[in-house]
């Protein structure tokens, strides 16, 4: 009986130890090579095309071919990219963010003019006017 209780206690305590993999920040001094040209396939219903990009693996850049990923309704996909800051190259992984109804690059939850009519939401009588999109 004691062994069963001990096993159950160990199992219960280990459940909190399971973690999801974290995305590490990748910062390097070596600029990525120029992007490779690749043909863009015909559109596929329910999917979006993510073009090829340079990944960082080990100590060098590795080309990752373009691929199709399934759409997520209400979300926008931001492609992987490299940006230079202070003489170093920072890699941003591709990611999904909540939607952007007016396509101004500002997520809806912080957008000051969701329907893009030029009237701030706080004074707009119809901040989500579907005729303004």
Coordinates of C-alpha atoms in Angstrom, one line a residue:
X1 CA 0.0 0.0 0.0
X2 CA 2.8 2.4 0.9
X3 CA 4.5 1.8 -2.5
X4 CA 1.3 2.6 -4.3
X5 CA 0.9 5.9 -2.3
X6 CA 4.5 6.8 -2.9
X7 CA 4.2 6.1 -6.6
X8 CA 1.0 8.2 -6.9
X9 CA 2.6 11.1 -5.0
X10 CA 5.6 11.0 -7.3
X11 CA 3.4 10.8 -10.4
X12 CA 1.3 13.7 -9.2
X13 CA 4.3 15.9 -8.4
X14 CA 5.9 15.2 -11.8
X15 CA 2.9 16.4 -13.7
X16 CA 3.8 20.0 -13.0
X17 CA 7.3 19.4 -14.3
X18 CA 6.2 18.9 -17.9
X19 CA 7.1 22.0 -19.9
X20 CA 6.6 23.1 -23.5
X21 CA 9.7 23.9 -25.5
X22 CA 10.6 27.6 -25.4
X23 CA 11.8 29.4 -28.4
X24 CA 15.3 30.7 -27.8
X25 CA 16.4 34.1 -29.0
X26 CA 18.9 33.8 -31.8
X27 CA 21.3 36.6 -32.2
X28 CA 24.4 36.3 -34.4
X29 CA 27.0 38.5 -35.9
X30 CA 26.8 36.9 -39.4
X31 CA 24.2 38.3 -41.8
X32 CA 22.0 35.8 -43.5
X33 CA 22.8 35.2 -47.2
X34 CA 20.4 36.7 -49.8
X35 CA 17.0 35.0 -50.0
X36 CA 16.8 32.3 -52.7
X37 CA 14.3 32.6 -55.5
X38 CA 11.7 29.8 -55.3
X39 CA 8.5 29.4 -57.3
X40 CA 5.3 30.1 -55.4
X41 CA 2.8 27.3 -55.9
X42 CA -0.8 27.8 -56.8
X43 CA -3.0 28.8 -53.8
X44 CA -4.5 26.0 -51.7
X45 CA -7.8 26.5 -50.0
X46 CA -7.5 26.6 -46.2
X47 CA -3.7 27.1 -46.3
X48 CA -1.2 29.9 -46.6
X49 CA 2.2 29.8 -48.2
X50 CA 5.3 30.5 -46.1
X51 CA 8.2 31.3 -48.4
X52 CA 11.6 29.9 -47.8
X53 CA 14.0 31.6 -45.3
X54 CA 17.3 31.2 -43.6
X55 CA 17.3 29.3 -40.3
X56 CA 20.3 29.3 -37.9
X57 CA 21.4 25.8 -36.9
X58 CA 24.6 25.0 -35.2
X59 CA 26.9 27.7 -36.2
X60 CA 25.7 28.6 -39.7
X61 CA 22.7 29.6 -41.8
X62 CA 20.6 26.8 -43.3
X63 CA 18.0 27.3 -46.0
X64 CA 14.5 26.2 -45.0
X65 CA 12.3 25.6 -48.1
X66 CA 8.9 27.3 -48.4
X67 CA 5.9 25.3 -47.1
X68 CA 2.1 25.4 -46.8
X69 CA 0.6 25.8 -43.3
X70 CA -3.0 25.5 -42.3
X71 CA -4.9 28.8 -41.9
X72 CA -6.1 29.8 -38.4
X73 CA -9.3 31.8 -38.6
X74 CA -9.0 35.1 -36.8
X75 CA -5.2 35.1 -36.8
X76 CA -2.5 36.6 -39.1
X77 CA 0.7 34.8 -39.8
X78 CA 4.0 36.8 -39.6
X79 CA 6.8 35.2 -41.6
X80 CA 10.2 34.3 -40.1
X81 CA 12.7 37.1 -40.6
X82 CA 16.1 38.5 -39.8
X83 CA 16.5 42.1 -38.5
X84 CA 19.8 43.9 -37.9
X85 CA 20.2 45.8 -34.6
X86 CA 23.4 47.2 -33.2
X87 CA 25.6 45.3 -35.6
X88 CA 23.9 41.9 -34.8
X89 CA 21.3 39.9 -36.6
X90 CA 18.2 38.8 -34.7
X91 CA 16.0 36.0 -35.9
X92 CA 12.3 36.2 -35.3
X93 CA 10.5 32.9 -35.8
X94 CA 7.3 32.7 -37.8
X95 CA 4.3 33.2 -35.5
X96 CA 0.5 33.6 -35.4
X97 CA -1.0 36.7 -33.9
X98 CA -4.6 37.7 -33.3
X99 CA -6.3 39.2 -36.4
X100 CA -5.9 42.6 -37.8
X101 CA -9.2 43.5 -39.4
X102 CA -8.0 46.7 -41.1
X103 CA -4.6 45.3 -42.1
X104 CA -2.6 48.2 -40.6
X105 CA -0.3 45.9 -38.7
X106 CA -1.8 46.7 -35.3
X107 CA -3.6 43.8 -33.6
X108 CA -7.3 44.4 -33.0
X109 CA -7.0 44.4 -29.2
X110 CA -4.8 47.5 -29.3
X111 CA -6.0 49.1 -32.5
X112 CA -7.3 52.7 -32.1
X113 CA -9.3 52.6 -35.4
X114 CA -10.4 49.1 -36.1
X115 CA -12.5 49.9 -39.2
X116 CA -10.0 52.3 -40.7
X117 CA -12.4 55.2 -41.2
X118 CA -10.1 57.7 -39.5
X119 CA -12.3 58.1 -36.4
X120 CA -10.7 56.8 -33.2
X121 CA -12.7 53.9 -31.6
X122 CA -13.4 55.9 -28.4
X123 CA -15.4 58.5 -30.3
X124 CA -16.6 56.3 -33.2
X125 CA -20.3 55.5 -33.0
X126 CA -19.7 52.4 -35.1
X127 CA -16.1 51.3 -34.5
X128 CA -16.5 48.0 -36.4
X129 CA -18.5 49.3 -39.3
X130 CA -18.3 46.5 -41.9
X131 CA -18.9 48.9 -44.8
X132 CA -15.7 50.7 -44.0
X133 CA -13.3 47.8 -44.4

